[in-house]
Structures are given as structure tokens and as C-alpha cells.
Short mmCIF file of C-alpha atoms and ligand atoms in Angstrom, two decimals:
data_model
loop_
_atom_site.label_atom_id
_atom_site.label_comp_id
_atom_site.label_asym_id
_atom_site.label_seq_id
_atom_site.Cartn_x
_atom_site.Cartn_y
_atom_site.Cartn_z
CA MET A 214 1.06 32.48 144.15
CA ASN A 215 3.20 31.49 141.16
CA LEU A 216 6.92 30.85 141.22
CA GLY A 217 7.94 34.18 139.65
CA ASN A 218 5.88 36.13 142.18
CA ALA A 219 7.36 34.18 145.08
CA PHE A 220 10.82 34.88 143.74
CA VAL A 221 10.24 38.62 143.38
CA ARG A 222 8.63 38.82 146.80
CA THR A 223 11.65 37.14 148.37
CA ILE A 224 13.99 39.63 146.72
CA ARG A 225 11.82 42.57 147.81
CA HIS A 226 11.74 41.25 151.35
CA PHE A 227 15.46 40.72 151.84
CA TRP A 228 16.76 43.56 149.66
CA PRO A 229 14.10 46.28 149.37
CA GLU A 230 16.78 48.79 148.26
CA LEU A 231 18.29 46.58 145.56
CA ASN A 232 17.08 48.63 142.58
CA ASP A 233 18.37 51.82 144.22
CA TRP A 234 21.79 50.27 144.70
CA ILE A 235 21.85 49.13 141.08
CA GLY A 236 20.67 52.56 139.97
CA ALA A 237 23.64 54.13 141.76
CA ILE A 238 26.20 52.23 139.66
CA PRO A 239 28.25 54.86 137.81
CA ASP A 240 27.86 54.38 134.07
CA SER A 241 28.38 57.86 132.64
CA ARG A 242 30.40 56.57 129.73
CA PHE A 243 27.77 54.11 128.60
CA GLN A 244 26.09 55.22 125.38
CA PRO A 245 25.01 52.31 123.24
CA TYR A 246 23.05 52.68 120.02
CA VAL A 247 19.78 52.20 121.86
CA VAL A 248 19.98 53.52 125.38
CA TYR A 249 19.18 50.84 127.90
CA ASP A 250 18.61 51.64 131.50
CA LYS A 251 21.41 50.25 133.66
CA ARG A 252 18.90 48.69 136.05
CA PHE A 253 17.52 46.67 133.17
CA LEU A 254 20.99 45.66 132.00
CA VAL A 255 22.14 44.56 135.46
CA TRP A 256 19.01 42.44 135.88
CA TRP A 257 19.59 41.14 132.36
CA GLY A 258 23.08 40.09 133.46
CA LEU A 259 21.80 38.54 136.69
CA ALA A 260 19.15 36.67 134.67
CA LEU A 261 21.96 34.87 132.87
CA TYR A 262 22.78 33.15 136.19
CA ILE A 263 19.44 33.18 137.99
CA PHE A 264 17.88 31.26 135.12
CA GLN A 265 21.08 29.22 134.79
CA LEU A 266 21.45 29.72 131.06
CA GLY A 267 25.04 28.44 131.05
CA ALA A 268 26.40 30.73 128.33
CA ARG A 269 25.99 34.38 127.42
CA ARG A 270 24.58 33.76 123.94
CA GLN A 271 21.69 31.83 125.51
CA LEU A 272 20.34 35.21 126.63
CA ASP A 273 19.40 35.85 123.01
CA PHE A 274 17.44 32.60 122.76
CA GLU A 275 16.12 31.69 126.20
CA LEU A 276 15.08 35.23 127.03
CA ASP A 277 13.77 36.12 123.60
CA CYS A 278 10.83 38.45 124.07
CA ARG A 279 8.68 37.38 121.13
CA ASP A 280 5.63 35.43 122.27
CA SER A 281 6.66 35.75 125.90
CA ASP A 282 6.24 38.05 128.89
CA ILE A 283 9.97 38.28 129.53
CA LEU A 284 10.32 41.94 128.59
CA ALA A 285 7.31 43.03 130.67
CA ASN A 286 8.49 41.00 133.66
CA LEU A 287 12.09 42.19 133.56
CA ASN A 288 10.82 45.76 133.19
CA ARG A 289 8.73 45.32 136.31
CA LEU A 290 11.60 43.77 138.20
CA ALA A 291 13.99 46.57 137.21
CA LYS A 292 11.34 49.33 137.29
CA THR A 293 12.18 50.28 133.72
CA LYS A 294 10.27 50.83 130.48
CA GLN A 295 12.41 49.23 127.82
CA GLU A 296 10.56 48.57 124.59
CA THR A 297 13.03 46.12 123.17
CA ARG A 298 15.38 43.69 124.78
CA PRO A 299 19.16 44.06 124.49
CA VAL A 300 21.31 41.39 122.88
CA ASN A 301 23.99 39.64 124.89
CA LYS A 302 26.66 41.89 123.37
CA THR A 303 24.91 44.93 124.87
CA LEU A 304 25.43 43.45 128.32
CA HIS A 305 29.07 42.83 127.53
CA HIS A 306 29.53 46.37 126.26
CA PHE A 307 27.85 47.75 129.38
CA LEU A 308 30.02 45.72 131.78
CA GLY A 309 33.07 46.97 129.90
CA HIS A 310 32.03 50.51 130.73
CA THR A 311 31.13 50.03 134.38
CA GLY A 312 34.15 47.86 135.16
CA VAL A 313 34.32 45.29 137.94
CA ASN A 314 34.08 47.30 141.16
CA PRO A 315 30.36 48.18 141.15
CA TYR A 316 29.48 44.48 141.29
CA ALA A 317 31.82 43.80 144.21
CA SER A 318 30.12 46.75 145.96
CA LEU A 319 26.66 45.49 145.13
CA ARG A 320 27.47 42.09 146.61
CA ARG A 321 28.86 43.76 149.75
CA GLN A 322 25.67 45.82 150.17
CA MET A 323 23.53 42.70 149.76
CA VAL A 324 25.50 40.65 152.30
CA GLN A 325 25.56 43.60 154.73
CA ARG A 326 21.78 43.87 154.44
CA LEU A 327 21.33 40.17 155.28
CA ILE A 328 23.61 40.52 158.30
CA ARG A 329 21.92 43.71 159.56
CA SER A 330 18.46 42.19 159.22
CA LYS A 331 19.67 39.25 161.37
CA ALA A 332 18.58 36.81 158.66
CA LEU A 333 21.76 34.78 159.16
CA ASP A 334 21.90 34.85 162.96
CA ALA A 335 20.80 31.23 163.43
CA ALA A 336 24.20 30.24 162.04
CA ARG A 337 26.23 32.24 164.56
CA LEU A 338 28.88 30.45 166.59
CA GLN A 339 29.83 32.11 169.87
CA LYS A 340 28.40 35.37 168.48
CA CYS A 341 30.52 35.10 165.30
CA LEU A 342 29.46 34.40 161.75
CA VAL A 343 31.62 31.64 160.32
CA VAL A 344 33.57 32.64 157.21
CA ALA A 345 35.05 29.72 155.29
CA LEU A 346 38.24 30.28 153.32
CA ASP A 347 38.64 28.20 150.20
CA ALA A 348 40.14 28.45 146.76
CA THR A 349 39.11 26.82 143.54
CA GLY A 350 40.03 26.70 139.89
CA HIS A 351 38.06 29.28 137.94
CA LEU A 352 39.27 29.12 134.36
CA THR A 353 41.79 26.96 132.49
CA PHE A 354 43.25 27.65 129.07
CA ALA A 355 45.46 25.61 126.77
CA GLN A 356 47.21 28.75 125.51
CA LYS A 357 48.51 31.73 127.38
CA HIS A 358 45.46 33.81 128.04
CA CYS A 359 46.84 36.97 129.65
CA GLU A 360 49.80 38.42 131.53
CA HIS A 361 48.41 37.26 134.86
CA CYS A 362 47.76 33.54 134.20
CA LEU A 363 49.10 31.00 136.68
CA VAL A 364 51.30 28.63 134.70
CA GLN A 365 51.54 24.88 135.21
CA ARG A 366 54.05 22.98 133.12
CA HIS A 367 53.41 19.31 132.41
CA ALA A 368 55.64 16.85 130.53
CA THR A 369 53.81 17.33 127.23
CA HIS A 370 51.98 20.61 127.59
CA THR A 371 51.43 23.72 129.68
CA THR A 372 48.16 24.94 131.16
CA TYR A 373 47.26 28.54 131.97
CA MET A 374 44.88 29.04 134.84
CA HIS A 375 42.97 31.55 136.84
CA HIS A 376 42.12 30.56 140.41
CA VAL A 377 40.09 32.38 142.98
CA LEU A 378 40.13 32.56 146.78
CA GLU A 379 36.74 33.05 148.36
CA ALA A 380 35.60 34.04 151.83
CA LYS A 381 32.22 32.38 152.06
CA LEU A 382 29.80 33.17 154.81
CA LEU A 383 28.15 30.03 156.18
CA GLY A 384 24.51 30.84 156.73
CA PRO A 385 21.62 28.82 158.11
CA ALA A 386 20.10 26.04 155.97
CA ASN A 387 23.54 25.20 154.53
CA MET A 388 23.73 28.47 152.64
CA VAL A 389 27.19 29.45 151.43
CA LEU A 390 27.30 33.12 150.53
CA SER A 391 30.26 34.71 148.80
CA MET A 392 31.34 37.79 150.80
CA ALA A 393 34.89 38.49 149.63
CA THR A 394 36.87 37.39 146.59
CA GLU A 395 40.54 37.53 145.79
CA PHE A 396 41.65 36.48 142.34
CA ILE A 397 44.78 34.34 142.45
CA GLU A 398 46.86 35.61 139.57
CA ASN A 399 50.42 36.63 138.88
CA ARG A 400 50.92 40.33 139.38
CA ASP A 401 54.04 42.23 140.40
CA ASP A 402 52.46 43.80 143.45
CA ASN A 403 51.16 40.39 144.61
CA ASP A 404 54.74 39.14 144.67
CA ALA A 405 55.93 42.03 146.79
CA LEU A 406 53.47 41.03 149.50
CA GLY A 407 54.37 37.36 149.31
CA ALA A 408 58.12 37.90 149.29
CA THR A 409 58.17 39.04 152.91
CA LEU A 410 57.43 35.53 154.05
CA ALA A 411 60.35 33.25 154.76
CA ASN A 412 58.42 30.11 153.98
CA GLU A 413 57.20 31.28 150.59
CA THR A 414 59.66 30.68 147.83
CA ARG A 415 57.29 30.17 144.94
CA LYS A 416 57.19 33.07 142.52
CA GLN A 417 53.59 32.37 141.54
CA ASP A 418 50.64 33.69 143.40
CA CYS A 419 48.96 31.21 145.73
CA GLU A 420 46.11 30.81 148.20
CA LEU A 421 48.04 32.05 151.21
CA LYS A 422 49.41 35.11 149.43
CA ALA A 423 45.90 35.85 148.24
CA LEU A 424 44.69 35.55 151.83
CA SER A 425 47.02 38.39 152.83
CA ARG A 426 45.23 40.58 150.27
CA LEU A 427 41.75 39.29 151.02
CA MET A 428 41.72 39.91 154.78
CA PRO A 429 42.07 43.73 154.68
CA THR A 430 39.26 43.89 152.09
CA LEU A 431 37.03 41.63 154.17
CA ARG A 432 37.59 43.76 157.25
CA ALA A 433 37.10 47.06 155.39
CA ASP A 434 33.82 45.78 153.92
CA PHE A 435 32.52 44.36 157.21
CA PRO A 436 34.20 46.44 159.91
CA GLN A 437 31.89 45.57 162.80
CA LEU A 438 31.22 41.94 162.04
CA ARG A 439 32.31 39.26 164.49
CA VAL A 440 34.08 36.78 162.25
CA CYS A 441 35.30 33.26 162.86
CA LEU A 442 37.58 32.08 160.02
CA SER A 443 37.25 28.46 159.03
CA GLY A 444 39.76 26.75 156.79
CA ASP A 445 41.47 23.49 155.95
CA ALA A 446 44.94 22.41 157.11
CA LEU A 447 46.68 24.62 154.54
CA TYR A 448 45.57 27.63 156.59
CA ALA A 449 46.80 26.24 159.91
CA CYS A 450 50.00 28.29 159.90
CA GLY A 451 51.51 31.46 161.30
CA ARG A 452 50.32 33.60 158.42
CA THR A 453 46.64 32.87 159.01
CA LEU A 454 46.97 33.24 162.79
CA GLN A 455 48.72 36.59 162.31
CA LEU A 456 46.06 37.79 159.85
CA ALA A 457 43.29 36.64 162.19
CA GLN A 458 44.87 38.60 165.02
CA GLU A 459 45.46 41.74 162.93
CA HIS A 460 41.87 41.73 161.69
CA ASP A 461 40.23 40.74 164.95
CA CYS A 462 38.88 37.37 163.81
CA ARG A 463 38.48 34.12 165.71
CA PHE A 464 39.43 30.89 163.93
CA VAL A 465 38.70 27.17 163.60
CA LEU A 466 41.30 25.52 161.36
CA VAL A 467 41.82 21.89 160.42
CA PHE A 468 44.69 20.42 162.44
CA LYS A 469 46.84 17.84 160.64
CA GLU A 470 49.96 16.19 161.91
CA GLY A 471 51.88 17.00 158.74
CA ARG A 472 51.18 20.73 158.92
CA MET A 473 52.25 21.30 162.57
CA LYS A 474 54.23 18.23 163.55
CA ALA A 475 55.65 19.28 166.94
CA VAL A 476 52.34 20.72 168.15
CA TRP A 477 50.51 17.62 167.05
CA GLN A 478 52.85 15.44 169.12
CA GLU A 479 52.41 17.67 172.15
CA PHE A 480 48.65 17.52 171.62
CA GLN A 481 48.71 13.71 171.71
CA THR A 482 50.74 13.73 174.94
CA LEU A 483 48.50 16.28 176.65
CA LEU A 484 45.29 14.48 175.61
CA ASN A 485 46.32 11.61 177.90
CA LEU A 486 46.89 14.03 180.78
CA CYS A 487 43.39 15.53 180.69
CA PRO A 488 40.96 12.57 180.44
CA GLN A 489 38.17 14.78 181.84
CA ASN A 490 38.12 16.73 178.53
CA ARG A 491 35.98 14.16 176.79
CA LEU A 492 32.44 14.08 175.45
CA GLU A 493 30.42 11.44 173.63
CA HIS A 494 27.79 12.62 171.21
CA ARG A 495 25.38 10.98 168.83
CA THR A 496 24.50 12.93 165.68
CA ALA A 497 21.01 13.18 164.21
CA ASP A 498 21.94 10.63 161.54
CA GLY A 499 23.24 8.11 164.05
CA ALA A 500 27.01 8.61 163.95
CA ARG A 501 28.82 8.18 167.26
CA GLN A 502 31.31 10.94 168.01
CA VAL A 503 33.94 11.03 170.73
CA TYR A 504 35.37 14.49 171.32
CA ARG A 505 38.55 15.17 173.28
CA TRP A 506 40.34 18.46 173.65
CA VAL A 507 43.33 20.28 175.09
CA LEU A 508 43.31 23.93 176.12
CA ASP A 509 46.18 26.39 175.67
CA LEU A 510 48.50 24.49 173.36
CA THR A 511 51.51 26.57 172.41
CA TYR A 512 53.04 26.86 168.96
CA GLN A 513 55.90 28.84 167.52
CA ASP A 514 55.53 29.58 163.80
CA ASP A 515 58.39 29.64 161.29
CA GLU A 516 58.95 33.33 161.97
CA GLY A 517 59.34 32.73 165.68
CA ARG A 518 55.98 34.19 166.70
CA PRO A 519 54.39 32.46 169.68
CA TRP A 520 50.75 31.39 169.56
CA THR A 521 48.36 29.76 172.01
CA PHE A 522 45.16 27.99 171.00
CA ASN A 523 42.85 25.12 171.89
CA ALA A 524 42.76 21.86 169.96
CA ILE A 525 39.92 19.41 169.43
CA ILE A 526 39.94 15.85 168.12
CA CYS A 527 36.78 14.05 167.07
CA GLU A 528 36.57 10.33 166.31
CA GLU A 529 33.42 9.64 164.40
CA THR A 530 32.12 6.10 163.92
CA ILE A 531 29.42 5.27 161.42
CA ARG A 532 27.87 1.96 160.58
CA ALA A 533 29.12 1.08 157.10
CA GLY A 534 27.35 -2.30 156.72
CA THR A 535 25.53 -4.74 158.98
CA ASP A 536 28.58 -5.63 161.07
CA ASP A 537 31.01 -3.11 159.71
CA GLU A 538 31.94 0.17 161.36
CA GLN A 539 34.07 2.96 159.98
CA THR A 540 35.89 5.47 162.14
CA THR A 541 37.16 8.79 160.83
CA THR A 542 39.28 11.22 162.80
CA PHE A 543 38.93 15.00 162.54
CA ALA A 544 40.92 17.64 164.41
CA TRP A 545 40.94 21.42 164.64
CA ILE A 546 42.76 24.25 166.34
CA THR A 547 40.68 27.18 167.56
CA ASP A 548 40.72 30.23 169.79
CA LEU A 549 37.02 29.87 170.53
CA HIS A 550 35.89 28.77 173.97
CA VAL A 551 36.00 24.95 174.19
CA SER A 552 34.27 22.98 176.94
CA LYS A 553 31.76 20.14 177.32
CA ASN A 554 29.04 22.67 176.52
CA THR A 555 30.60 24.13 173.39
CA VAL A 556 32.81 21.50 171.77
CA VAL A 557 30.15 19.96 169.52
CA GLU A 558 28.98 23.33 168.25
CA VAL A 559 32.51 24.57 167.60
CA ALA A 560 33.32 21.45 165.61
CA THR A 561 29.99 21.30 163.78
CA LYS A 562 29.51 24.95 162.85
CA GLY A 563 33.14 26.00 162.68
CA GLY A 564 35.00 22.90 161.62
CA ARG A 565 32.77 20.88 159.35
CA HIS A 566 32.47 23.59 156.73
CA ARG A 567 34.19 21.74 153.98
CA TRP A 568 31.27 19.72 152.78
CA HIS A 569 29.07 22.79 152.46
CA VAL A 570 31.63 24.93 150.71
CA GLU A 571 32.44 22.14 148.29
CA ASN A 572 28.85 21.24 147.52
CA GLN A 573 26.68 24.30 147.82
CA GLY A 574 29.62 26.53 146.95
CA PHE A 575 31.96 25.33 144.26
CA ASN A 576 30.38 22.10 142.96
CA ARG A 577 27.07 23.79 142.46
CA GLN A 578 28.67 26.74 140.72
CA LYS A 579 30.64 24.44 138.45
CA ASN A 580 28.10 21.71 137.73
CA SER A 581 24.92 23.67 137.21
CA GLY A 582 23.79 26.31 134.77
CA LEU A 583 25.84 28.79 136.83
CA ASN A 584 28.77 27.33 134.90
CA LEU A 585 31.65 28.80 136.94
CA GLU A 586 34.35 27.32 134.72
CA HIS A 587 32.88 28.71 131.52
CA ALA A 588 34.67 31.81 130.22
CA TYR A 589 31.79 34.22 129.77
CA CYS A 590 34.31 36.38 127.97
CA THR A 591 38.06 36.42 127.32
CA ASP A 592 39.02 39.79 128.76
CA ALA A 593 40.88 39.27 132.06
CA GLU A 594 39.10 42.14 133.86
CA MET A 595 35.63 41.56 132.40
CA ILE A 596 35.78 37.93 133.50
CA LYS A 597 35.65 39.28 137.05
CA ALA A 598 32.49 41.31 136.44
CA TYR A 599 30.74 38.14 135.26
CA TYR A 600 32.15 36.32 138.28
CA TYR A 601 30.60 38.82 140.71
CA LEU A 602 27.27 38.75 138.88
CA MET A 603 27.27 34.97 139.28
CA GLN A 604 28.01 35.21 143.00
CA ILE A 605 25.18 37.72 143.46
CA ALA A 606 22.74 35.56 141.51
CA HIS A 607 23.75 32.48 143.48
CA MET A 608 23.14 34.36 146.73
CA ILE A 609 19.65 35.36 145.55
CA LEU A 610 18.93 31.77 144.48
CA GLN A 611 20.05 30.30 147.80
CA ILE A 612 17.95 32.76 149.80
CA PHE A 613 14.97 31.87 147.61
CA GLU A 614 15.52 28.11 147.75
CA ALA A 615 15.91 27.99 151.53
CA GLY A 616 13.25 30.60 152.26
CA SER A 617 9.68 30.38 153.44
CA LEU A 618 7.91 31.31 150.21
CA LEU A 619 9.08 28.31 148.27
CA ARG A 620 7.91 26.01 151.07
CA HIS A 621 4.67 27.96 151.19
CA LEU A 622 4.18 27.56 147.46
CA ALA A 623 4.87 23.83 147.57
CA ALA A 624 2.56 23.43 150.58
CA GLU A 625 -0.26 24.92 148.49
CA CYS A 626 0.16 21.83 146.31
CA GLY A 627 0.43 19.58 149.36
CA ARG A 628 4.10 18.84 148.79
CA THR A 629 7.61 19.79 149.84
CA PRO A 630 9.73 21.90 147.45
CA TRP A 631 11.85 18.83 146.76
CA GLN A 632 8.76 16.76 145.86
CA LEU A 633 7.41 19.57 143.71
CA PHE A 634 10.54 20.42 141.76
CA GLY A 635 12.71 17.35 142.08
CA GLY A 636 15.94 19.35 142.05
CA LEU A 637 17.54 22.74 141.71
CA ALA A 638 18.03 22.52 137.96
CA ASN A 639 14.29 21.93 137.53
CA LEU A 640 13.55 24.81 139.84
CA ALA A 641 15.70 27.15 137.71
CA ARG A 642 13.92 25.96 134.56
CA ARG A 643 10.49 26.44 136.12
CA LEU A 644 11.45 29.89 137.32
CA ARG A 645 12.55 30.78 133.79
CA GLU A 646 9.26 29.48 132.40
CA SER A 647 7.35 31.44 134.99
CA PHE A 648 9.10 34.63 133.88
CA ARG A 649 8.41 33.78 130.25
CA TYR A 650 4.76 32.92 130.46
CA ARG A 651 3.28 34.43 133.64
CA VAL A 652 2.99 38.16 134.14
CA LEU A 653 4.24 39.18 137.59
CA SER A 654 1.42 40.47 139.74
CA ASP A 655 1.31 43.67 141.77
CA ASP A 656 1.13 41.55 144.92
CA ALA A 657 4.65 40.37 144.27
CA PHE A 658 5.94 43.90 144.71
CA ASP A 659 3.60 45.00 147.43
CA PRO A 660 1.94 42.06 149.17
CA PRO A 661 -1.39 42.81 150.90
CA PRO A 662 -1.03 42.89 154.72
CA ASN A 663 -2.96 39.65 155.25
CA GLU A 664 -0.56 37.84 152.93
CA ARG A 665 2.65 38.93 154.58
CA ILE A 666 4.34 35.93 156.04
CA ARG A 667 7.20 35.52 158.46
CA TYR A 668 10.35 34.53 156.69
CA SER A 669 12.49 31.74 157.98
CA PHE A 670 14.98 29.39 156.45
CA ASP A 671 14.51 25.69 156.01
CA SER A 672 17.07 24.05 158.26
CA SER A 673 16.16 20.44 157.42
ZN1 ZN B 842 45.03 34.84 132.12
#
């Protein structure tokens, strides 16, 4: 089995309806000089990120069809019969006609399919899937870019930015899958929502205001899903607790003294009064953890609303040198069940999300060929269509990288995927080469019964 075949098989396994969903994208207004099938164009757009080309114009070079099998392979993938390939401007033109929404819908369908097929269930925490909330810089400009830019004035210059708030589903094998997006940008209607909050005096849009818009979308898109929100100390406030309650979500939020001073002090007092709430744990990589917790802490937010939750503190000691030890303290508030049996799992799956979101999520999207911070175009709305295509492609890549077929393929060579490819950038390059120079086989689309394998995700 070659890499391209393994990739296509993975897609067909997890999203057998994907081409139908793409085919249902409304595009009635799209009439370019040569008519391209929308399925081909959407795959063409996804290829920009799947093959990690880094910039739109690279489509014209890296996926040039002369002396390669690219056109035949993309036709097979999209079930189309294009005789020529589009240029990158065709993609741009097409996205301008479809607008942003179809790609948000496509991502929702893909995440829903993964949830329904129970592919992510190994990551559940007290029956919930953990959804990490985090914002990042998306684009920065030296000049005013559009009406909605966030503005930051420095002594010598001003920067214009677009940020984005993401709800990222934490899957097994450290997967971080984008499931809801709220663009943080200055709009009149955004301000109206934010102005109701006593504690918010800033005129500009911000993470917490964006969260008020994101939560209804998240719930509308995933109405039945048991959700546990996970976020850093910024989110440990009345607004998040209220939103969690309104949208029937559990929560695990980082607890910092500075964010909830009075509650923190009460927490410290109560910890001494319940010495039985203590557990020592040694992690797989040898760190010593001491967990302590308090149940039913009370907190009144700045709008006078009363809240009750549990709080956990974890002191983690690692060996830093031969005689040197380093201790780090972590703490969270949560409404999940906390006891000797559950505290490690709550902290590990619900609380320690940050590393994964930062690395697999934003760092990877910024520092690889996915190129998050590159403006794939200048139009404020179109930028979002590219953003969603990137999130979809990254989801496909993560499912492929963590899935059985890649391990299977590497095992055929007597190696692990890491030994075989050496890194994700190499994997993307090899996948691109496979699509260029190896014709996809029929087996990739319809594997013979004796070759069907059970899919699982690499949790190492
Ligand atoms: Zn702008």
C-alpha cells in the first residue's frame, strides 16, 4: 500500500459521505470561463493545506499536472473528470461565490461524523468530550486592513490584527480538532453583546465577548453532545460559568489566585480542613504528583450571581538534574465529580489541555506549511473561507497521522511512522509526491474484504 492510497482509504473510512457533502455546497452563481466541478475545486483548495504548500500560488507550481499524475488522482478523489487543472485564481474566484458558510458547515458535518462513529470516545471524560477554548493571533497588518481590524497602538506605530477564538475538541492521540470558530473583530453588533457586562469596559472585541457568540453556535451545531469546557484562567469568571450553565456544559478551568482572589483564599483554608482529600500519583514519565481538593466552594461573580464548584490543586515534582527537583503547582475549578478515583483523570484530560492546544493546534498551524498567519487573500470575508479549509485539512491530516493505516504502512517496512518519515513536514512532502507520481489504486476507494483493518488511534 502506498502513502496516497492509505490517505484516501482513511478519508473514505471516516467520512464516506464527504464527496456528497461537498457536492451539496450551493454554487449556482459560479460560472468561470472553463467550468470546474465544485468537488474538484474544494479538493483543490484542501490540497493547498493537506500538502502544506504554504501559499496559494504554490498550487500552480507544486500541483502542476504536466509530467505528473496529479490531475488523475485529484479527479479520482473528487469523482470528477476535469481535463485541465484550475489555476489558483480559479479557486479564489470560486470561494468568492460560495462564501464562507459552506465550509463551516462542512467542518461541522465532519466533526459530527467522527463523534457519531465513536472514533473519539477514548478521550471522553465523565461521558463528556473535552472542548478547549483558546484564542490566537490570526493575521497582523502594518496598515489598516479593513473596518473590523483590532487596533493596537504602540509608541512608534500601530498594528491592525485579526484574532480568532477556537473551540477545539480534544480527541485521543493528542488530536486537537477545530469544532467552532469565532472571529475576534470589531463589529457594531459584537459591542452590543459585550456592553451588557459590567466588567467589560473595552470597546474592542475580545476573547470573552467572542465566547458569548461562540457558545450558542457550538450548541446549535452539536445539540446532543456532552461537553466539558476547558480553558485557562482568563475563562475562570462569571461569564464562562453562566454560558456553561445556559448551554448545558461542564467545565474545568484554570484556577489562579489573581483571577478569583477571595475564593482562592477560602480554598487554601479549606484544604487544611479536609486532609483526607489527597492523592499521590506517579505519571508515566516519572513525575510525582500530589493532588488535593475541596468540594463545593462558593463564589459570587461581579454581577452577584452565586456559583458552587469543586477545586483541585496539583503539585508536580520532576527531577531537573541529578540532585535537583522542580515543583510546579497547577489548580483548576470544575463541576465534574472529584474524588480519589477521578481526580487524576479530571486534571489530566480536562485541565492539562494547554500543551496540546498550543502545540498540535496553534503552533503546528503557524509553523508548518499550513501557514495560519499567512494572508491567503486580503478580503476580510474570504480570509475566513481559507481559514475553514485549513481547519478541515488539518483535521484530515491528524486523523491520518494518528490512524492505523500509517502505522500499518510503516510496519510493512519494519519501522514506526516516526522512523519512516522523521517528521510531519516530511510526511506532507511524501504525501504530495505520492499524489504526483503514483496513481491511486481502486483498492484505496473500495478495499477488498480481506484487507479491511480495524481502525484505532495511536495513543503513544
Ligand atoms: Zn481587518
